[in-house]
Amino acid sequence: MEPEPQVTVLFTEKPDELNAYVFGPFTPRPLDAARISRRYPHITGPLEHRGLECVEDFGLSDYIVHVLLPDGGHLTISPPQETGDVDSAIPGFPDSWHVTRDHPEDDDQFELIYNSEPGGPHEHNRGSVPAMLAVLYQRLEQLGVPGREELLATQAKAEQLLREAGFVDRSTNTDVRFQLPPGTTGLTEHSAAVTRAVQSFRNAGIGYACPADLLDVVVHAAPAAAPSITRDSAARATSAALPPVALPPPAPRERLPQVTTGQPHQPAVRLR
């Protein structure tokens, strides 16, 4: 099963504007109160610093942590459940830990990674969080889950490829956004920039999502003296043969992209 890209670029288009938003584990995102770790920040903090998404939930008798993995699986980090000793432990610091890996679509992936409960293979570590994280990190590396440095390098690579495709950095403290320079309008120009970027993303394993008609648009050759054909020029050529009709200008709308994970696929072809 192919893992999901850890860094994805989302292209959105308006009549006179083409934006590219970069999303990854370390790009800014809105504060979600439901995602704030209240019980185990000493566990979720290091894992999120590594680029993994963590979600706290309530188990049988105490809170547990789900760690989402790139292949769609997850880790479950749990203190003892229904042992009768939960109330005597310091909240967030139980006497032992139990960590498993699972996948909702593949039962064969289930495995016990760590168990420091009495009688478990890591019993001598008891409730030590550093010892549990050390074993967990080692297993993540064996599974090929990218670490912080690799993820940061991939994000930097995506931004560099956008610059090489002609986009200009317009990032703020709330998002990582690139945009084609002002004056770069029309289907031909937008398609050329997106196609250049997407071809590079495919080679680098970077995910992308964009309107389908911006990929590999077929543009027929025109005489040297003829201007390039764009949506605007085609509309003017069509309307020149019709009686003038007063119509309200359409409001600019960003078209919803068709999402792709960056795997090779048949490009959308615009017939002329």
Phi, psi and omega in degrees: 000127182287132177289152177289144176300138180277342176232128183230142177249126180253119177264132174231144187233138168240170182308320183239026186204136176230119182248153175228115181259132180260127179238133178197180182300335186246012175275153181300145175215155182299147178289124180244112183299330182290341183264353180289128181284116180262333186258321188231051179297335179287348176255310183292327180301305179298324181290320177291327176297332178279350178104012181260146180268130183240142179227126176272143179213168179262128180272218181289321182215001180202169181288146176232168180238127172260129179247116184279135182252155184300334182274007181094352176276186179204158171259147174239117179255121189223140168280177177303137181247131176055044178258350183087355182254004185297316184293335182277345181275154175290130182305126181088351181228072180287177182279348180199169181227152180224120184235127177233159173243138184212162176220131184295341183245006182211098182294337181291345181279352182296133177205151173268117182266324186209139177205105179254018174289160179306126182091353180278165183293341180245029184304326184294341179274340180049235185268018182293119178286315178303320180294319179295317180294325179297315178294320181294316179298319180298319180291323178298321177294321178296327180279354180079020178287122184298145179268185185300313183297318180294320180293319178296322178294322178293319178296316178298324178295318179299318180294320179294320179294327176294319178297317180294334179276358176107004181275152180246139182290122177234031185291150175233188179281359180247346178201163174252105188230136175240153186215145172292146181301151177304141181095347176270091186233170177094155183299318184298312181294316180297316181297318181298317181292316181294317181297319177300314182294315184296320177301321178290322179298319180300320180289332184263359181073028180260134180284159179207158175215133183200161172302133187299327185282004175265357181258125172052048178292133179278118179244116181286144181295141180241160176305153185302324184277349184279143177288158178294147183271125177233176177300318183293315182291325178294322179294320180293322180295323180288317184287342182294334182268002182246155176299144179294132179230129181281116179234142177292142180295138179291145179286137179300133178226139175276126181281141179290131181279158168267123189278136173224151184270009179089007177278152180302138181206169177288124180290150176286134182247129178264116182281140178249000000 
